[in-house]
Amino acid sequence: MSTAPQLVVHRDKELMAEAAAARLITKIVDAQASRGSASVVLTGGRNGNGLLAALASAPARDAIDWTRLDLWWGDERFLPEGDPDRNVTQAREALLDAVPLDPGRVHAMPASDGPYGSDVDAAAAAYAAELAKAAGPENHGTVPTFDVLMLGVGPDTHVASLFPELPAVRETDRTVVGVHGAPKPPPTRVTLTLPAIRAAREVWLLAAGEDKAGAAAIALSGAGEIQAPAAGAYGRQRTLWLLDAAAASQLPRTLYPPASP
């Protein structure tokens, strides 16, 4: 069952990143207090990395027990380990190397020079198996119930590596798939599917900049998920769009409260 999206619009992308980082700290601390640990799915791109950098410099970051945090990824570029274009490489630089995480709870997607070599479909299947292993009896199916799953929204409405009209966005059974022929480089990727994304308690969609305004307007106007994958991304308890004023510029003001900072 989908949850109606809630919108928060910030003045600019810097304020959006800082506010989202503060919001994430609160979510993680609350989850750790109530369940002992927390589970978060990270996103790459400029907004995802901006949020991580803001979190790294946030005074409240030490409120998190980093050893009781599981980190997953929504998608990954299928490139060699340590490649600067890999989401995990950028996340390590922005935040992960600066905090005392348990390495066993940092679930990076396989690299193209890893145990599966250049077989992206085998790499995707292995990540699906890792998710299934982490799913407990209290979870829904073969993925853990993530506390927060974050997604950047592309100018074409793609989220993770689910691009409009391509096979991955049509997947209804598998939780992770290999992507061949993505319309933006690199063409080969690993991605969570919509069923896996919808297992999260909360899904946060991040969009900042004028180039994201059209995508936000399409996804929030009732478009179908095959044509606009961002429209199909929602959480079990909450779906939150975090935007800056430029990305919200084509949305009707009736969609979000005028008091948004």
PDB file of C-alpha atoms in Angstrom:
ATOM      1  CA  MET A   1       0.000   0.000   0.000  1.00  0.00           C
ATOM      2  CA  SER A   2       1.424   3.387  -1.003  1.00  0.00           C
ATOM      3  CA  THR A   3       1.705   6.284   1.392  1.00  0.00           C
ATOM      4  CA  ALA A   4       0.766   9.747   0.159  1.00  0.00           C
ATOM      5  CA  PRO A   5       3.925  11.808  -0.310  1.00  0.00           C
ATOM      6  CA  GLN A   6       4.716  14.609   2.114  1.00  0.00           C
ATOM      7  CA  LEU A   7       6.795  17.550   0.875  1.00  0.00           C
ATOM      8  CA  VAL A   8       9.312  19.765   2.616  1.00  0.00           C
ATOM      9  CA  VAL A   9      10.772  22.605   0.560  1.00  0.00           C
ATOM     10  CA  HIS A  10      13.941  24.375   1.667  1.00  0.00           C
ATOM     11  CA  ARG A  11      15.372  27.666   0.465  1.00  0.00           C
ATOM     12  CA  ASP A  12      18.464  26.174  -1.165  1.00  0.00           C
ATOM     13  CA  LYS A  13      20.343  22.904  -1.518  1.00  0.00           C
ATOM     14  CA  GLU A  14      22.751  23.632   1.348  1.00  0.00           C
ATOM     15  CA  LEU A  15      19.899  24.165   3.798  1.00  0.00           C
ATOM     16  CA  MET A  16      18.162  21.099   2.407  1.00  0.00           C
ATOM     17  CA  ALA A  17      21.261  18.954   3.004  1.00  0.00           C
ATOM     18  CA  GLU A  18      21.721  20.234   6.562  1.00  0.00           C
ATOM     19  CA  ALA A  19      18.048  19.771   7.460  1.00  0.00           C
ATOM     20  CA  ALA A  20      17.945  16.285   5.916  1.00  0.00           C
ATOM     21  CA  ALA A  21      21.096  15.309   7.835  1.00  0.00           C
ATOM     22  CA  ALA A  22      19.519  16.497  11.105  1.00  0.00           C
ATOM     23  CA  ARG A  23      16.333  14.598  10.255  1.00  0.00           C
ATOM     24  CA  LEU A  24      18.353  11.436   9.542  1.00  0.00           C
ATOM     25  CA  ILE A  25      20.280  11.655  12.815  1.00  0.00           C
ATOM     26  CA  THR A  26      16.983  11.844  14.702  1.00  0.00           C
ATOM     27  CA  LYS A  27      15.563   8.844  12.812  1.00  0.00           C
ATOM     28  CA  ILE A  28      18.651   6.704  13.458  1.00  0.00           C
ATOM     29  CA  VAL A  29      18.809   7.595  17.162  1.00  0.00           C
ATOM     30  CA  ASP A  30      15.079   6.863  17.584  1.00  0.00           C
ATOM     31  CA  ALA A  31      15.381   3.509  15.791  1.00  0.00           C
ATOM     32  CA  GLN A  32      18.390   2.509  17.899  1.00  0.00           C
ATOM     33  CA  ALA A  33      16.527   3.475  21.075  1.00  0.00           C
ATOM     34  CA  SER A  34      13.446   1.431  20.147  1.00  0.00           C
ATOM     35  CA  ARG A  35      14.942  -1.558  18.303  1.00  0.00           C
ATOM     36  CA  GLY A  36      18.615  -1.613  19.296  1.00  0.00           C
ATOM     37  CA  SER A  37      19.934  -0.931  15.815  1.00  0.00           C
ATOM     38  CA  ALA A  38      19.085   1.054  12.710  1.00  0.00           C
ATOM     39  CA  SER A  39      19.134   0.284   8.991  1.00  0.00           C
ATOM     40  CA  VAL A  40      19.610   2.962   6.321  1.00  0.00           C
ATOM     41  CA  VAL A  41      19.876   2.783   2.538  1.00  0.00           C
ATOM     42  CA  LEU A  42      22.189   5.416   1.060  1.00  0.00           C
ATOM     43  CA  THR A  43      21.997   7.111  -2.313  1.00  0.00           C
ATOM     44  CA  GLY A  44      24.756   8.591  -4.427  1.00  0.00           C
ATOM     45  CA  GLY A  45      24.741  11.672  -6.601  1.00  0.00           C
ATOM     46  CA  ARG A  46      25.236  15.268  -5.598  1.00  0.00           C
ATOM     47  CA  ASN A  47      22.277  15.415  -3.208  1.00  0.00           C
ATOM     48  CA  GLY A  48      23.013  12.106  -1.506  1.00  0.00           C
ATOM     49  CA  ASN A  49      26.666  12.997  -1.057  1.00  0.00           C
ATOM     50  CA  GLY A  50      25.735  16.522   0.042  1.00  0.00           C
ATOM     51  CA  LEU A  51      23.583  15.038   2.798  1.00  0.00           C
ATOM     52  CA  LEU A  52      26.431  12.756   3.935  1.00  0.00           C
ATOM     53  CA  ALA A  53      28.882  15.662   3.997  1.00  0.00           C
ATOM     54  CA  ALA A  54      26.401  17.700   6.050  1.00  0.00           C
ATOM     55  CA  LEU A  55      26.005  14.762   8.428  1.00  0.00           C
ATOM     56  CA  ALA A  56      29.792  14.505   8.788  1.00  0.00           C
ATOM     57  CA  SER A  57      29.979  18.110   9.996  1.00  0.00           C
ATOM     58  CA  ALA A  58      26.808  18.030  12.115  1.00  0.00           C
ATOM     59  CA  PRO A  59      27.505  18.475  15.852  1.00  0.00           C
ATOM     60  CA  ALA A  60      24.810  15.914  16.678  1.00  0.00           C
ATOM     61  CA  ARG A  61      26.399  13.141  14.624  1.00  0.00           C
ATOM     62  CA  ASP A  62      27.936  11.659  17.779  1.00  0.00           C
ATOM     63  CA  ALA A  63      24.440  10.973  19.119  1.00  0.00           C
ATOM     64  CA  ILE A  64      24.419   7.996  16.720  1.00  0.00           C
ATOM     65  CA  ASP A  65      25.876   4.692  17.886  1.00  0.00           C
ATOM     66  CA  TRP A  66      27.691   4.028  14.624  1.00  0.00           C
ATOM     67  CA  THR A  67      28.510   0.448  15.609  1.00  0.00           C
ATOM     68  CA  ARG A  68      24.777  -0.380  15.644  1.00  0.00           C
ATOM     69  CA  LEU A  69      23.998   0.963  12.176  1.00  0.00           C
ATOM     70  CA  ASP A  70      23.560  -1.117   9.023  1.00  0.00           C
ATOM     71  CA  LEU A  71      24.232   0.703   5.769  1.00  0.00           C
ATOM     72  CA  TRP A  72      22.973  -0.510   2.409  1.00  0.00           C
ATOM     73  CA  TRP A  73      22.910   1.057  -1.046  1.00  0.00           C
ATOM     74  CA  GLY A  74      20.032   1.651  -3.419  1.00  0.00           C
ATOM     75  CA  ASP A  75      22.217   1.227  -6.470  1.00  0.00           C
ATOM     76  CA  GLU A  76      25.809   1.133  -7.581  1.00  0.00           C
ATOM     77  CA  ARG A  77      27.840   1.719 -10.695  1.00  0.00           C
ATOM     78  CA  PHE A  78      29.367  -1.619 -11.689  1.00  0.00           C
ATOM     79  CA  LEU A  79      32.980  -0.452 -11.699  1.00  0.00           C
ATOM     80  CA  PRO A  80      36.194  -1.681 -10.026  1.00  0.00           C
ATOM     81  CA  GLU A  81      36.626  -1.407  -6.257  1.00  0.00           C
ATOM     82  CA  GLY A  82      37.806   2.087  -5.278  1.00  0.00           C
ATOM     83  CA  ASP A  83      36.719   3.694  -8.558  1.00  0.00           C
ATOM     84  CA  PRO A  84      35.957   7.361  -7.822  1.00  0.00           C
ATOM     85  CA  ASP A  85      32.607   7.071  -9.606  1.00  0.00           C
ATOM     86  CA  ARG A  86      31.333   4.291  -7.315  1.00  0.00           C
ATOM     87  CA  ASN A  87      28.719   5.450  -4.809  1.00  0.00           C
ATOM     88  CA  VAL A  88      30.462   3.638  -1.953  1.00  0.00           C
ATOM     89  CA  THR A  89      33.774   5.361  -2.754  1.00  0.00           C
ATOM     90  CA  GLN A  90      32.089   8.776  -2.645  1.00  0.00           C
ATOM     91  CA  ALA A  91      30.216   7.883   0.559  1.00  0.00           C
ATOM     92  CA  ARG A  92      33.459   6.852   2.268  1.00  0.00           C
ATOM     93  CA  GLU A  93      35.034  10.183   1.354  1.00  0.00           C
ATOM     94  CA  ALA A  94      31.991  12.211   2.434  1.00  0.00           C
ATOM     95  CA  LEU A  95      31.297  10.476   5.756  1.00  0.00           C
ATOM     96  CA  LEU A  96      31.985   6.791   6.304  1.00  0.00           C
ATOM     97  CA  ASP A  97      35.747   6.998   6.820  1.00  0.00           C
ATOM     98  CA  ALA A  98      35.197   9.615   9.541  1.00  0.00           C
ATOM     99  CA  VAL A  99      32.879   7.594  11.803  1.00  0.00           C
ATOM    100  CA  PRO A 100      33.408   4.330  13.755  1.00  0.00           C
ATOM    101  CA  LEU A 101      31.203   1.998  11.711  1.00  0.00           C
ATOM    102  CA  ASP A 102      31.275  -1.776  12.097  1.00  0.00           C
ATOM    103  CA  PRO A 103      32.769  -2.898   8.742  1.00  0.00           C
ATOM    104  CA  GLY A 104      30.588  -6.000   8.825  1.00  0.00           C
ATOM    105  CA  ARG A 105      27.492  -3.783   8.762  1.00  0.00           C
ATOM    106  CA  VAL A 106      28.552  -1.734   5.729  1.00  0.00           C
ATOM    107  CA  HIS A 107      26.914  -3.619   2.873  1.00  0.00           C
ATOM    108  CA  ALA A 108      28.536  -2.314  -0.311  1.00  0.00           C
ATOM    109  CA  MET A 109      27.309  -3.676  -3.607  1.00  0.00           C
ATOM    110  CA  PRO A 110      29.838  -5.878  -5.459  1.00  0.00           C
ATOM    111  CA  ALA A 111      32.451  -4.279  -7.705  1.00  0.00           C
ATOM    112  CA  SER A 112      33.235  -5.337 -11.274  1.00  0.00           C
ATOM    113  CA  ASP A 113      36.597  -6.737 -10.150  1.00  0.00           C
ATOM    114  CA  GLY A 114      35.058  -8.596  -7.210  1.00  0.00           C
ATOM    115  CA  PRO A 115      34.193 -12.276  -6.805  1.00  0.00           C
ATOM    116  CA  TYR A 116      31.609 -12.179  -9.621  1.00  0.00           C
ATOM    117  CA  GLY A 117      33.927 -10.557 -12.126  1.00  0.00           C
ATOM    118  CA  SER A 118      32.104  -8.813 -14.926  1.00  0.00           C
ATOM    119  CA  ASP A 119      28.853 -10.770 -14.355  1.00  0.00           C
ATOM    120  CA  VAL A 120      26.561  -7.996 -13.124  1.00  0.00           C
ATOM    121  CA  ASP A 121      23.581 -10.330 -12.848  1.00  0.00           C
ATOM    122  CA  ALA A 122      25.502 -12.662 -10.514  1.00  0.00           C
ATOM    123  CA  ALA A 123      26.583  -9.614  -8.477  1.00  0.00           C
ATOM    124  CA  ALA A 124      22.947  -8.501  -8.205  1.00  0.00           C
ATOM    125  CA  ALA A 125      21.839 -11.982  -7.132  1.00  0.00           C
ATOM    126  CA  ALA A 126      24.542 -12.032  -4.448  1.00  0.00           C
ATOM    127  CA  TYR A 127      23.346  -8.697  -3.042  1.00  0.00           C
ATOM    128  CA  ALA A 128      19.773  -9.991  -3.046  1.00  0.00           C
ATOM    129  CA  ALA A 129      20.984 -13.003  -1.049  1.00  0.00           C
ATOM    130  CA  GLU A 130      22.764 -10.699   1.423  1.00  0.00           C
ATOM    131  CA  LEU A 131      19.552  -8.734   1.914  1.00  0.00           C
ATOM    132  CA  ALA A 132      17.550 -11.918   2.388  1.00  0.00           C
ATOM    133  CA  LYS A 133      20.028 -13.144   5.001  1.00  0.00           C
ATOM    134  CA  ALA A 134      19.584  -9.886   6.939  1.00  0.00           C
ATOM    135  CA  ALA A 135      15.794 -10.065   6.839  1.00  0.00           C
ATOM    136  CA  GLY A 136      14.283 -11.331  10.072  1.00  0.00           C
ATOM    137  CA  PRO A 137      10.929 -12.985  10.736  1.00  0.00           C
ATOM    138  CA  GLU A 138       9.467  -9.588  11.580  1.00  0.00           C
ATOM    139  CA  ASN A 139      10.311  -8.287   8.089  1.00  0.00           C
ATOM    140  CA  HIS A 140       8.155  -8.366   4.985  1.00  0.00           C
ATOM    141  CA  GLY A 141       9.663 -10.904   2.617  1.00  0.00           C
ATOM    142  CA  THR A 142      13.268 -11.093   1.545  1.00  0.00           C
ATOM    143  CA  VAL A 143      14.639  -7.705   2.549  1.00  0.00           C
ATOM    144  CA  PRO A 144      15.079  -6.051   5.952  1.00  0.00           C
ATOM    145  CA  THR A 145      12.566  -3.351   6.839  1.00  0.00           C
ATOM    146  CA  PHE A 146      14.896  -0.382   6.363  1.00  0.00           C
ATOM    147  CA  ASP A 147      14.294   2.541   8.731  1.00  0.00           C
ATOM    148  CA  VAL A 148      15.110   5.101   6.032  1.00  0.00           C
ATOM    149  CA  LEU A 149      15.768   4.535   2.341  1.00  0.00           C
ATOM    150  CA  MET A 150      17.060   7.586   0.489  1.00  0.00           C
ATOM    151  CA  LEU A 151      16.846   8.161  -3.250  1.00  0.00           C
ATOM    152  CA  GLY A 152      18.106  10.932  -5.473  1.00  0.00           C
ATOM    153  CA  VAL A 153      15.692  11.906  -8.250  1.00  0.00           C
ATOM    154  CA  GLY A 154      17.190  12.272 -11.724  1.00  0.00           C
ATOM    155  CA  PRO A 155      16.094  14.862 -14.293  1.00  0.00           C
ATOM    156  CA  ASP A 156      14.422  11.991 -16.189  1.00  0.00           C
ATOM    157  CA  THR A 157      12.587  10.870 -12.981  1.00  0.00           C
ATOM    158  CA  HIS A 158      14.896   7.880 -12.444  1.00  0.00           C
ATOM    159  CA  VAL A 159      15.585   6.720  -8.885  1.00  0.00           C
ATOM    160  CA  ALA A 160      18.377   4.322  -7.893  1.00  0.00           C
ATOM    161  CA  SER A 161      19.214   2.850 -11.333  1.00  0.00           C
ATOM    162  CA  LEU A 162      15.573   2.395 -12.287  1.00  0.00           C
ATOM    163  CA  PHE A 163      15.205   4.319 -15.541  1.00  0.00           C
ATOM    164  CA  PRO A 164      11.934   5.067 -17.355  1.00  0.00           C
ATOM    165  CA  GLU A 165      10.663   2.194 -19.511  1.00  0.00           C
ATOM    166  CA  LEU A 166      13.720  -0.033 -18.945  1.00  0.00           C
ATOM    167  CA  PRO A 167      13.295  -3.650 -17.711  1.00  0.00           C
ATOM    168  CA  ALA A 168      14.488  -2.995 -14.137  1.00  0.00           C
ATOM    169  CA  VAL A 169      11.592  -0.670 -13.311  1.00  0.00           C
ATOM    170  CA  ARG A 170       9.138  -3.378 -14.426  1.00  0.00           C
ATOM    171  CA  GLU A 171      10.585  -6.006 -12.053  1.00  0.00           C
ATOM    172  CA  THR A 172       8.010  -7.288  -9.576  1.00  0.00           C
ATOM    173  CA  ASP A 173       9.703 -10.356  -8.059  1.00  0.00           C
ATOM    174  CA  ARG A 174      13.442  -9.884  -7.613  1.00  0.00           C
ATOM    175  CA  THR A 175      14.755  -7.381  -5.060  1.00  0.00           C
ATOM    176  CA  VAL A 176      18.035  -6.592  -6.843  1.00  0.00           C
ATOM    177  CA  VAL A 177      18.797  -6.697 -10.564  1.00  0.00           C
ATOM    178  CA  GLY A 178      21.657  -5.957 -12.911  1.00  0.00           C
ATOM    179  CA  VAL A 179      21.110  -3.051 -15.285  1.00  0.00           C
ATOM    180  CA  HIS A 180      22.419  -3.232 -18.851  1.00  0.00           C
ATOM    181  CA  GLY A 181      22.412  -0.223 -21.147  1.00  0.00           C
ATOM    182  CA  ALA A 182      21.573   2.516 -18.650  1.00  0.00           C
ATOM    183  CA  PRO A 183      21.025   5.813 -20.505  1.00  0.00           C
ATOM    184  CA  LYS A 184      23.664   7.576 -18.384  1.00  0.00           C
ATOM    185  CA  PRO A 185      27.214   6.324 -17.884  1.00  0.00           C
ATOM    186  CA  PRO A 186      28.305   3.848 -16.856  1.00  0.00           C
ATOM    187  CA  PRO A 187      25.745   1.660 -18.654  1.00  0.00           C
ATOM    188  CA  THR A 188      26.170  -1.338 -16.332  1.00  0.00           C
ATOM    189  CA  ARG A 189      24.803  -1.033 -12.792  1.00  0.00           C
ATOM    190  CA  VAL A 190      23.283  -2.901  -9.853  1.00  0.00           C
ATOM    191  CA  THR A 191      20.026  -1.607  -8.388  1.00  0.00           C
ATOM    192  CA  LEU A 192      17.320  -2.324  -5.868  1.00  0.00           C
ATOM    193  CA  THR A 193      13.928  -2.785  -7.478  1.00  0.00           C
ATOM    194  CA  LEU A 194      10.663  -1.088  -6.531  1.00  0.00           C
ATOM    195  CA  PRO A 195       9.540  -4.073  -4.382  1.00  0.00           C
ATOM    196  CA  ALA A 196      12.733  -3.770  -2.306  1.00  0.00           C
ATOM    197  CA  ILE A 197      12.416   0.013  -2.028  1.00  0.00           C
ATOM    198  CA  ARG A 198       8.826  -0.303  -0.800  1.00  0.00           C
ATOM    199  CA  ALA A 199       9.941  -2.524   2.091  1.00  0.00           C
ATOM    200  CA  ALA A 200      11.358   0.557   3.850  1.00  0.00           C
ATOM    201  CA  ARG A 201       9.499   2.218   6.704  1.00  0.00           C
ATOM    202  CA  GLU A 202      10.333   5.606   5.224  1.00  0.00           C
ATOM    203  CA  VAL A 203      11.419   6.518   1.706  1.00  0.00           C
ATOM    204  CA  TRP A 204      13.016   9.938   1.255  1.00  0.00           C
ATOM    205  CA  LEU A 205      13.362  11.388  -2.238  1.00  0.00           C
ATOM    206  CA  LEU A 206      15.949  14.149  -2.595  1.00  0.00           C
ATOM    207  CA  ALA A 207      15.744  16.723  -5.359  1.00  0.00           C
ATOM    208  CA  ALA A 208      17.627  20.021  -5.599  1.00  0.00           C
ATOM    209  CA  GLY A 209      18.291  22.306  -8.525  1.00  0.00           C
ATOM    210  CA  GLU A 210      16.308  23.642 -11.477  1.00  0.00           C
ATOM    211  CA  ASP A 211      17.206  20.576 -13.547  1.00  0.00           C
ATOM    212  CA  LYS A 212      15.085  18.459 -11.177  1.00  0.00           C
ATOM    213  CA  ALA A 213      11.981  20.690 -11.293  1.00  0.00           C
ATOM    214  CA  GLY A 214      10.354  18.944 -14.238  1.00  0.00           C
ATOM    215  CA  ALA A 215      11.007  15.486 -12.795  1.00  0.00           C
ATOM    216  CA  ALA A 216       9.477  16.433  -9.441  1.00  0.00           C
ATOM    217  CA  ALA A 217       6.409  17.886 -11.135  1.00  0.00           C
ATOM    218  CA  ILE A 218       5.901  14.766 -13.278  1.00  0.00           C
ATOM    219  CA  ALA A 219       6.448  12.273 -10.440  1.00  0.00           C
ATOM    220  CA  LEU A 220       4.113  14.134  -8.082  1.00  0.00           C
ATOM    221  CA  SER A 221       1.361  14.673 -10.646  1.00  0.00           C
ATOM    222  CA  GLY A 222       0.121  11.075 -10.694  1.00  0.00           C
ATOM    223  CA  ALA A 223       2.399   9.736 -13.435  1.00  0.00           C
ATOM    224  CA  GLY A 224       2.844   5.974 -13.755  1.00  0.00           C
ATOM    225  CA  GLU A 225       5.955   4.333 -12.320  1.00  0.00           C
ATOM    226  CA  ILE A 226       7.063   2.762 -15.636  1.00  0.00           C
ATOM    227  CA  GLN A 227       7.254   6.208 -17.246  1.00  0.00           C
ATOM    228  CA  ALA A 228       8.323   7.997 -14.039  1.00  0.00           C
ATOM    229  CA  PRO A 229      10.083   5.588 -11.634  1.00  0.00           C
ATOM    230  CA  ALA A 230      10.166   8.200  -8.837  1.00  0.00           C
ATOM    231  CA  ALA A 231       6.371   7.982  -8.743  1.00  0.00           C
ATOM    232  CA  GLY A 232       6.630   4.323  -7.738  1.00  0.00           C
ATOM    233  CA  ALA A 233       9.009   4.885  -4.815  1.00  0.00           C
ATOM    234  CA  TYR A 234       7.175   4.987  -1.490  1.00  0.00           C
ATOM    235  CA  GLY A 235       7.573   3.770   2.049  1.00  0.00           C
ATOM    236  CA  ARG A 236       5.391   1.613   4.294  1.00  0.00           C
ATOM    237  CA  GLN A 237       4.868   4.381   6.842  1.00  0.00           C
ATOM    238  CA  ARG A 238       6.021   7.552   5.146  1.00  0.00           C
ATOM    239  CA  THR A 239       7.102   8.940   1.798  1.00  0.00           C
ATOM    240  CA  LEU A 240       8.977  12.212   2.082  1.00  0.00           C
ATOM    241  CA  TRP A 241      10.106  14.494  -0.728  1.00  0.00           C
ATOM    242  CA  LEU A 242      12.915  16.824   0.377  1.00  0.00           C
ATOM    243  CA  LEU A 243      13.367  19.605  -2.158  1.00  0.00           C
ATOM    244  CA  ASP A 244      14.952  22.981  -2.546  1.00  0.00           C
ATOM    245  CA  ALA A 245      12.989  25.919  -3.936  1.00  0.00           C
ATOM    246  CA  ALA A 246      14.440  25.470  -7.435  1.00  0.00           C
ATOM    247  CA  ALA A 247      13.389  21.807  -7.651  1.00  0.00           C
ATOM    248  CA  ALA A 248       9.912  22.722  -6.349  1.00  0.00           C
ATOM    249  CA  SER A 249       9.481  25.629  -8.752  1.00  0.00           C
ATOM    250  CA  GLN A 250       7.057  23.779 -11.084  1.00  0.00           C
ATOM    251  CA  LEU A 251       4.901  22.320  -8.317  1.00  0.00           C
ATOM    252  CA  PRO A 252       1.541  23.833  -7.361  1.00  0.00           C
ATOM    253  CA  ARG A 253       1.759  25.445  -3.930  1.00  0.00           C
ATOM    254  CA  THR A 254      -1.215  23.368  -2.863  1.00  0.00           C
ATOM    255  CA  LEU A 255       1.160  20.383  -2.648  1.00  0.00           C
ATOM    256  CA  TYR A 256       3.242  21.768   0.175  1.00  0.00           C
ATOM    257  CA  PRO A 257       2.673  24.073   3.135  1.00  0.00           C
ATOM    258  CA  PRO A 258       3.647  27.709   2.689  1.00  0.00           C
ATOM    259  CA  ALA A 259       5.501  27.546   6.006  1.00  0.00           C
ATOM    260  CA  SER A 260       8.178  25.271   4.545  1.00  0.00           C
ATOM    261  CA  PRO A 261      11.545  26.892   5.432  1.00  0.00           C
TER     262      PRO A 261
END
